[in-house]
Amino acid sequence: MAIPILLDDFDHRLLALLQDDAARTLTALGEAVGLSPSAVQRRITRYRKHGLLQQVAVLDSTAFPAVVLAAVWVTMERESVRTLNAFYARMRAAPEVQQCYQLAGDWDYLVIMATTSVGAYREAAERLFKVDGNIKRYETRLVFDTVKRGLRLPTQAPSARSRRRG
Amino acid sequence: MAIPILLDDFDHRLLALLQDDAARTLTALGEAVGLSPSAVQRRITRYRKHGLLQQVAVLDSTAFPAVVLAAVWVTMERESVRTLNAFYARMRAAPEVQQCYQLAGDWDYLVIMATTSVGAYREAAERLFKVDGNIKRYETRLVFDTVKRGLRLPTQAPSARSRRRG
DNA sequence: TATGAAATTCCCTAAAC
DNA sequence: GTTTAGGGAATTTCATA
């Protein structure tokens, strides 16, 4: 889907910085990687045009004591293209669904949910995971504590990073 | 930890907008919620000072075909304060660990990992989840497909939103 | 105490090189 | 890739309800 984009060392370092803090100025980014602000800007524009990067605000979940997080494992009864597409559409459309991954193994999907109460979670789960011809079984595990939360991706192997440093 | 912060309707709407796209200008945000750019800026500054919000870049994981995502369930042998703190510190320090949640039920923790190869995942898992006096058991499920990915939190009940609209 | 408007500063953007 | 110039946004100040 996305057009392949070739990344050099500057790109990898910029993407790492931006994943930590996207509010930095082009000047600060340029100083960090050894590039002029204009060069940094051109690169970031390129990332955006390729749909590689989007800037979002991440809220501190502990600041919202009412928020209920839950992990749900799901297995499908039989995966016809039609029912699967419907499931995907439901996951993407539902504001309660934060993340949804297809897994290898006995469980087909992992879904991370976020709601404002256990009641709201129950409602959403019954609506989204109703056991019918599509979904065979699902299990809910409420989140007691958030140890770490982020979406950071490594864009190059750790060995390449340390090799370059050493 | 975080100082409680009282949020009004303007705040809820701003936080919703910012969670979708943190690159909007203060003017655009102000027009969307019916506030002057100055007022919007003051509120966002307040969120930042309270540690409520941070701006990050989220990368399109499909644009990095080499990236391997994995979900790991973990159970602890015996949860002494010392070993637990060590585990928490390890999770937070490891760049391969994206998310880590303590769960209700038979599995104690869910860990979402992101590495640049299956080899790198294996290395990281052996290092982070080594079965010893601390960790009893862990199971890995590789992610085949990402249906949805985000960290959006609802800051107020959906009923409150629709009630206000209707 | 929080607002909106105006003035200043700084940054982003798009040229030209 | 850098440097430069211009427009625009963020930030501060100020008057106000």
Short mmCIF file of C-alpha atoms (C1' of nucleotides) in Angstrom, two decimals:
data_model
loop_
_atom_site.label_atom_id
_atom_site.label_comp_id
_atom_site.label_asym_id
_atom_site.label_seq_id
_atom_site.Cartn_x
_atom_site.Cartn_y
_atom_site.Cartn_z
CA MET A 1 0.00 0.00 0.00
CA ALA A 2 2.53 2.58 1.09
CA ILE A 3 5.19 3.45 -1.48
CA PRO A 4 8.55 2.15 -0.29
CA ILE A 5 10.73 4.93 0.99
CA LEU A 6 14.47 4.75 1.35
CA LEU A 7 15.81 5.99 4.65
CA ASP A 8 19.33 7.00 5.49
CA ASP A 9 20.96 7.51 8.87
CA PHE A 10 19.59 11.04 9.15
CA ASP A 11 16.08 9.72 8.61
CA HIS A 12 16.44 7.01 11.23
CA ARG A 13 17.68 9.50 13.79
CA LEU A 14 14.98 12.02 12.96
CA LEU A 15 12.24 9.40 13.19
CA ALA A 16 13.58 8.26 16.55
CA LEU A 17 13.53 11.83 17.88
CA LEU A 18 10.08 12.55 16.50
CA GLN A 19 8.64 9.39 18.01
CA ASP A 20 9.75 10.64 21.42
CA ASP A 21 8.68 14.26 21.04
CA ALA A 22 7.02 15.64 17.94
CA ALA A 23 6.89 19.17 19.35
CA ARG A 24 10.56 19.88 18.72
CA THR A 25 11.41 22.70 16.35
CA LEU A 26 13.12 22.10 13.03
CA THR A 27 16.11 23.99 14.37
CA ALA A 28 16.40 21.74 17.43
CA LEU A 29 16.03 18.63 15.29
CA GLY A 30 18.61 19.91 12.87
CA GLU A 31 21.09 20.59 15.65
CA ALA A 32 20.52 17.10 17.07
CA VAL A 33 21.27 15.30 13.82
CA GLY A 34 23.63 17.79 12.15
CA LEU A 35 21.39 19.17 9.45
CA SER A 36 19.99 22.58 8.56
CA PRO A 37 16.35 23.31 9.52
CA SER A 38 15.38 23.39 5.84
CA ALA A 39 16.82 19.95 5.20
CA VAL A 40 14.96 18.60 8.22
CA GLN A 41 11.75 20.20 6.97
CA ARG A 42 12.09 18.67 3.52
CA ARG A 43 12.58 15.24 5.04
CA ILE A 44 9.59 15.53 7.37
CA THR A 45 7.43 16.76 4.51
CA ARG A 46 8.48 13.67 2.60
CA TYR A 47 7.50 11.41 5.51
CA ARG A 48 4.09 13.05 5.62
CA LYS A 49 3.53 12.76 1.89
CA HIS A 50 4.29 9.05 2.08
CA GLY A 51 1.89 8.68 4.99
CA LEU A 52 4.80 7.46 7.08
CA LEU A 53 4.21 9.73 10.04
CA GLN A 54 1.36 11.39 11.86
CA GLN A 55 1.49 13.66 14.88
CA VAL A 56 -0.87 12.88 17.74
CA ALA A 57 -1.31 13.82 21.37
CA VAL A 58 -0.97 10.95 23.85
CA LEU A 59 -2.79 11.45 27.14
CA ASP A 60 -1.57 10.20 30.51
CA SER A 61 -4.04 7.41 31.25
CA THR A 62 -3.38 7.65 35.00
CA ALA A 63 -4.73 11.21 34.89
CA PHE A 64 -8.14 9.76 34.07
CA PRO A 65 -8.98 7.44 36.94
CA ALA A 66 -12.35 6.61 35.40
CA VAL A 67 -10.80 5.21 32.24
CA VAL A 68 -11.00 1.43 31.98
CA LEU A 69 -8.49 -0.38 29.80
CA ALA A 70 -9.04 -3.98 28.76
CA ALA A 71 -7.30 -6.62 26.69
CA VAL A 72 -9.53 -9.00 24.75
CA TRP A 73 -8.57 -12.22 22.99
CA VAL A 74 -10.84 -13.31 20.17
CA THR A 75 -11.17 -16.47 18.06
CA MET A 76 -13.16 -16.59 14.83
CA GLU A 77 -15.62 -19.34 13.99
CA ARG A 78 -14.88 -19.44 10.29
CA GLU A 79 -13.11 -16.70 8.52
CA SER A 80 -15.03 -15.88 5.36
CA VAL A 81 -13.89 -12.77 3.56
CA ARG A 82 -17.20 -11.03 4.13
CA THR A 83 -17.46 -11.56 7.89
CA LEU A 84 -13.79 -10.76 8.31
CA ASN A 85 -14.14 -7.47 6.48
CA ALA A 86 -17.12 -6.62 8.66
CA PHE A 87 -15.09 -7.36 11.79
CA TYR A 88 -12.19 -5.21 10.58
CA ALA A 89 -14.55 -2.34 9.77
CA ARG A 90 -16.18 -2.61 13.21
CA MET A 91 -12.81 -2.52 14.97
CA ARG A 92 -11.62 0.49 13.02
CA ALA A 93 -14.87 2.40 13.43
CA ALA A 94 -15.34 1.82 17.16
CA PRO A 95 -13.85 4.61 19.29
CA GLU A 96 -13.53 2.16 22.20
CA VAL A 97 -11.06 0.04 20.20
CA GLN A 98 -7.54 1.38 20.57
CA GLN A 99 -5.66 -1.43 18.92
CA CYS A 100 -6.49 -4.64 17.09
CA TYR A 101 -3.91 -7.24 16.01
CA GLN A 102 -4.26 -10.51 14.16
CA LEU A 103 -2.16 -13.09 15.98
CA ALA A 104 -0.41 -16.36 15.32
CA GLY A 105 -1.57 -19.23 17.53
CA ASP A 106 -4.77 -20.36 19.20
CA TRP A 107 -6.21 -16.87 19.57
CA ASP A 108 -6.92 -15.06 16.32
CA TYR A 109 -7.07 -11.46 17.52
CA LEU A 110 -5.90 -9.27 20.36
CA VAL A 111 -7.95 -6.13 20.97
CA ILE A 112 -7.01 -3.32 23.36
CA MET A 113 -10.02 -1.32 24.49
CA ALA A 114 -10.42 1.97 26.34
CA THR A 115 -13.71 3.10 27.87
CA THR A 116 -14.87 5.47 30.60
CA SER A 117 -16.34 2.75 32.86
CA VAL A 118 -16.69 -1.00 33.23
CA GLY A 119 -20.31 -0.61 32.20
CA ALA A 120 -19.29 1.15 29.02
CA TYR A 121 -16.75 -1.62 28.37
CA ARG A 122 -19.40 -4.32 28.83
CA GLU A 123 -21.73 -2.55 26.41
CA ALA A 124 -19.03 -2.10 23.80
CA ALA A 125 -17.79 -5.68 24.13
CA GLU A 126 -21.27 -7.14 23.72
CA ARG A 127 -21.79 -5.00 20.68
CA LEU A 128 -18.39 -5.63 19.07
CA PHE A 129 -17.72 -9.26 20.01
CA LYS A 130 -21.22 -10.72 20.03
CA VAL A 131 -20.80 -14.46 19.61
CA ASP A 132 -22.54 -15.37 16.37
CA GLY A 133 -21.61 -17.02 13.08
CA ASN A 134 -18.57 -14.77 13.01
CA ILE A 135 -16.95 -14.82 16.43
CA LYS A 136 -16.48 -18.13 18.22
CA ARG A 137 -15.21 -17.00 21.58
CA TYR A 138 -13.72 -14.02 23.39
CA GLU A 139 -12.13 -13.43 26.77
CA THR A 140 -11.72 -10.15 28.61
CA ARG A 141 -8.84 -9.23 30.90
CA LEU A 142 -9.20 -5.89 32.61
CA VAL A 143 -6.03 -3.85 32.95
CA PHE A 144 -5.08 -3.29 36.59
CA ASP A 145 -2.01 -1.20 36.00
CA THR A 146 -0.24 0.41 33.08
CA VAL A 147 3.50 -0.18 33.33
CA LYS A 148 4.37 1.29 29.94
CA ARG A 149 2.41 2.74 27.06
CA GLY A 150 3.59 3.86 23.63
CA LEU A 151 3.71 2.99 19.94
CA ARG A 152 7.39 3.46 19.27
CA LEU A 153 8.82 1.44 16.39
CA PRO A 154 12.50 0.64 15.81
CA THR A 155 13.29 1.69 12.23
CA GLN A 156 16.70 0.01 12.12
CA ALA A 157 18.38 -2.90 13.87
CA PRO A 158 19.92 -2.10 17.31
CA SER A 159 23.22 -3.57 16.15
CA ALA A 160 23.40 -1.02 13.32
CA ARG A 161 22.89 1.76 15.85
CA SER A 162 25.55 0.62 18.30
CA ARG A 163 27.98 -0.30 15.52
CA ARG A 164 27.68 3.21 14.20
CA ARG A 165 28.18 4.70 17.64
CA GLY A 166 31.16 2.51 18.70
CA MET B 1 1.00 11.05 40.92
CA ALA B 2 -0.54 13.53 38.53
CA ILE B 3 -2.29 16.48 40.12
CA PRO B 4 -6.02 16.20 39.48
CA ILE B 5 -7.09 18.62 36.80
CA LEU B 6 -10.65 19.78 36.25
CA LEU B 7 -11.78 19.66 32.65
CA ASP B 8 -14.72 21.46 31.09
CA ASP B 9 -16.42 20.85 27.76
CA PHE B 10 -13.82 22.93 25.91
CA ASP B 11 -11.05 20.75 27.34
CA HIS B 12 -12.75 17.52 26.38
CA ARG B 13 -13.26 18.71 22.83
CA LEU B 14 -9.70 20.01 22.54
CA LEU B 15 -8.23 16.77 23.88
CA ALA B 16 -10.32 14.78 21.43
CA LEU B 17 -9.07 16.90 18.52
CA LEU B 18 -5.46 16.78 19.68
CA GLN B 19 -5.53 13.01 20.07
CA ASP B 20 -6.49 12.75 16.40
CA ASP B 21 -4.07 15.35 15.05
CA ALA B 22 -1.65 17.30 17.19
CA ALA B 23 -0.36 19.32 14.22
CA ARG B 24 -3.39 21.58 14.05
CA THR B 25 -2.79 25.30 14.57
CA LEU B 26 -4.16 27.12 17.60
CA THR B 27 -6.35 29.13 15.25
CA ALA B 28 -7.87 25.99 13.71
CA LEU B 29 -8.42 24.44 17.13
CA GLY B 30 -10.01 27.65 18.35
CA GLU B 31 -12.38 27.80 15.42
CA ALA B 32 -13.35 24.16 15.97
CA VAL B 33 -14.32 24.65 19.61
CA GLY B 34 -15.30 28.33 19.63
CA LEU B 35 -12.35 29.84 21.48
CA SER B 36 -9.63 32.36 20.64
CA PRO B 37 -6.14 31.06 19.78
CA SER B 38 -4.84 32.56 23.04
CA ALA B 39 -7.37 30.68 25.11
CA VAL B 40 -6.56 27.43 23.33
CA GLN B 41 -2.86 27.97 23.87
CA ARG B 42 -3.32 28.64 27.58
CA ARG B 43 -5.28 25.42 27.98
CA ILE B 44 -2.73 23.31 26.09
CA THR B 45 0.09 24.82 28.16
CA ARG B 46 -1.86 23.79 31.25
CA TYR B 47 -2.19 20.21 29.97
CA ARG B 48 1.54 20.07 29.38
CA LYS B 49 2.40 21.48 32.81
CA HIS B 50 0.23 18.82 34.42
CA GLY B 51 1.89 16.13 32.33
CA LEU B 52 -1.49 15.32 30.87
CA LEU B 53 -0.43 15.43 27.25
CA GLN B 54 2.60 14.76 25.14
CA GLN B 55 3.00 15.13 21.39
CA VAL B 56 4.55 12.22 19.55
CA ALA B 57 4.95 11.00 15.99
CA VAL B 58 3.31 7.67 15.22
CA LEU B 59 4.84 5.76 12.34
CA ASP B 60 2.91 3.59 9.90
CA SER B 61 4.05 0.11 10.90
CA THR B 62 3.16 -1.28 7.47
CA ALA B 63 5.76 1.04 5.93
CA PHE B 64 8.44 -1.00 7.74
CA PRO B 65 8.04 -4.55 6.47
CA ALA B 66 10.94 -5.73 8.58
CA VAL B 67 9.30 -4.68 11.83
CA VAL B 68 8.06 -7.59 13.93
CA LEU B 69 5.27 -6.99 16.43
CA ALA B 70 4.52 -9.51 19.14
CA ALA B 71 2.14 -9.92 22.05
CA VAL B 72 3.49 -11.68 25.11
CA TRP B 73 1.56 -12.98 28.11
CA VAL B 74 3.54 -13.34 31.32
CA THR B 75 2.87 -14.92 34.71
CA MET B 76 4.98 -14.18 37.77
CA GLU B 77 6.30 -16.86 40.10
CA ARG B 78 5.94 -14.84 43.27
CA GLU B 79 5.51 -11.14 43.29
CA SER B 80 7.89 -9.71 45.84
CA VAL B 81 8.22 -5.94 45.78
CA ARG B 82 11.87 -6.14 44.79
CA THR B 83 11.52 -8.49 41.83
CA LEU B 84 8.42 -6.67 40.66
CA ASN B 85 10.20 -3.32 40.68
CA ALA B 86 13.03 -4.86 38.71
CA PHE B 87 10.57 -6.20 36.15
CA TYR B 88 8.84 -2.81 35.83
CA ALA B 89 12.18 -1.06 35.37
CA ARG B 90 13.23 -3.56 32.71
CA MET B 91 9.98 -3.08 30.78
CA ARG B 92 10.24 0.71 30.88
CA ALA B 93 13.90 0.76 29.93
CA ALA B 94 13.73 -1.69 27.03
CA PRO B 95 13.20 0.02 23.67
CA GLU B 96 11.68 -3.20 22.30
CA VAL B 97 8.81 -2.96 24.80
CA GLN B 98 6.06 -0.74 23.46
CA GLN B 99 3.42 -1.42 26.07
CA CYS B 100 3.15 -3.37 29.30
CA TYR B 101 -0.09 -3.89 31.24
CA GLN B 102 -0.82 -5.70 34.47
CA LEU B 103 -3.93 -7.82 33.94
CA ALA B 104 -6.71 -9.39 35.93
CA GLY B 105 -6.95 -13.16 35.54
CA ASP B 106 -4.61 -16.08 34.97
CA TRP B 107 -2.01 -14.10 33.08
CA ASP B 108 -0.35 -11.33 35.08
CA TYR B 109 1.04 -9.15 32.32
CA LEU B 110 0.50 -8.37 28.67
CA VAL B 111 3.52 -6.99 26.83
CA ILE B 112 3.48 -5.58 23.30
CA MET B 113 6.89 -5.72 21.64
CA ALA B 114 8.31 -4.20 18.48
CA THR B 115 11.60 -5.31 16.95
CA THR B 116 13.28 -5.22 13.56
CA SER B 117 13.37 -9.01 13.06
CA VAL B 118 12.23 -12.26 14.62
CA GLY B 119 15.81 -12.83 15.71
CA ALA B 120 15.87 -9.52 17.50
CA TYR B 121 12.56 -10.41 19.13
CA ARG B 122 13.89 -13.74 20.33
CA GLU B 123 16.98 -12.09 21.81
CA ALA B 124 14.95 -9.42 23.56
CA ALA B 125 12.41 -11.93 24.91
CA GLU B 126 15.12 -14.19 26.34
CA ARG B 127 16.72 -11.21 28.00
CA LEU B 128 13.51 -9.62 29.32
CA PHE B 129 11.41 -12.69 30.22
CA LYS B 130 14.07 -15.16 31.27
CA VAL B 131 12.31 -17.73 33.43
CA ASP B 132 13.91 -17.53 36.86
CA GLY B 133 12.74 -16.88 40.40
CA ASN B 134 10.83 -13.93 39.05
CA ILE B 135 8.96 -15.00 35.93
CA LYS B 136 7.08 -18.30 35.95
CA ARG B 137 6.01 -18.58 32.34
CA TYR B 138 5.57 -16.56 29.17
CA GLU B 139 3.97 -17.15 25.78
CA THR B 140 4.65 -15.32 22.56
CA ARG B 141 2.12 -14.59 19.82
CA LEU B 142 3.54 -12.95 16.74
CA VAL B 143 1.38 -10.30 15.12
CA PHE B 144 0.35 -11.29 11.59
CA ASP B 145 -1.60 -8.17 10.76
CA THR B 146 -2.32 -4.80 12.35
CA VAL B 147 -6.00 -3.95 12.00
CA LYS B 148 -5.90 -0.82 14.15
CA ARG B 149 -3.26 0.97 16.15
CA GLY B 150 -3.57 3.97 18.44
CA LEU B 151 -3.64 5.14 22.07
CA ARG B 152 -6.77 7.26 22.03
CA LEU B 153 -8.52 7.64 25.38
CA PRO B 154 -12.13 8.72 25.89
CA THR B 155 -12.06 11.59 28.40
CA GLN B 156 -15.79 11.65 29.01
CA ALA B 157 -18.64 9.17 28.75
CA PRO B 158 -20.15 8.78 25.24
CA SER B 159 -23.60 9.45 26.69
CA ALA B 160 -22.43 12.87 27.87
CA ARG B 161 -21.23 13.65 24.37
CA SER B 162 -24.44 12.64 22.59
CA ARG B 163 -26.59 14.28 25.27
CA ARG B 164 -24.78 17.52 24.66
CA ARG B 165 -25.15 17.21 20.92
CA GLY B 166 -28.85 16.27 20.81
"C1'" DT C 1 -9.68 33.79 37.14
"C1'" DA C 2 -10.07 33.25 32.34
"C1'" DT C 3 -11.14 35.65 28.36
"C1'" DG C 4 -10.12 38.17 23.53
"C1'" DA C 5 -7.22 41.41 20.89
"C1'" DA C 6 -2.96 43.38 19.70
"C1'" DA C 7 2.17 43.38 19.39
"C1'" DT C 8 6.27 40.87 19.39
"C1'" DT C 9 9.09 37.03 18.57
"C1'" DC C 10 10.05 32.92 16.61
"C1'" DC C 11 9.33 29.29 13.47
"C1'" DC C 12 7.88 27.23 9.32
"C1'" DT C 13 7.93 27.46 4.39
"C1'" DA C 14 9.51 28.22 -0.13
"C1'" DA C 15 12.52 30.32 -2.86
"C1'" DA C 16 17.37 30.65 -4.95
"C1'" DC C 17 21.92 28.82 -4.95
"C1'" DG D 1 22.65 19.89 0.81
"C1'" DT D 2 22.74 25.37 2.69
"C1'" DT D 3 21.48 30.14 2.84
"C1'" DT D 4 18.13 33.68 2.44
"C1'" DA D 5 13.72 36.15 2.60
"C1'" DG D 6 8.77 36.33 3.54
"C1'" DG D 7 4.44 34.93 5.63
"C1'" DG D 8 2.36 32.70 9.41
"C1'" DA D 9 2.00 30.82 13.72
"C1'" DA D 10 3.12 30.73 18.65
"C1'" DT D 11 3.82 33.45 22.53
"C1'" DT D 12 3.50 37.46 25.48
"C1'" DT D 13 1.34 41.48 27.02
"C1'" DC D 14 -2.55 44.05 28.09
"C1'" DA D 15 -7.29 45.47 28.93
"C1'" DT D 16 -11.48 43.50 30.54
"C1'" DA D 17 -15.74 41.09 32.43
#
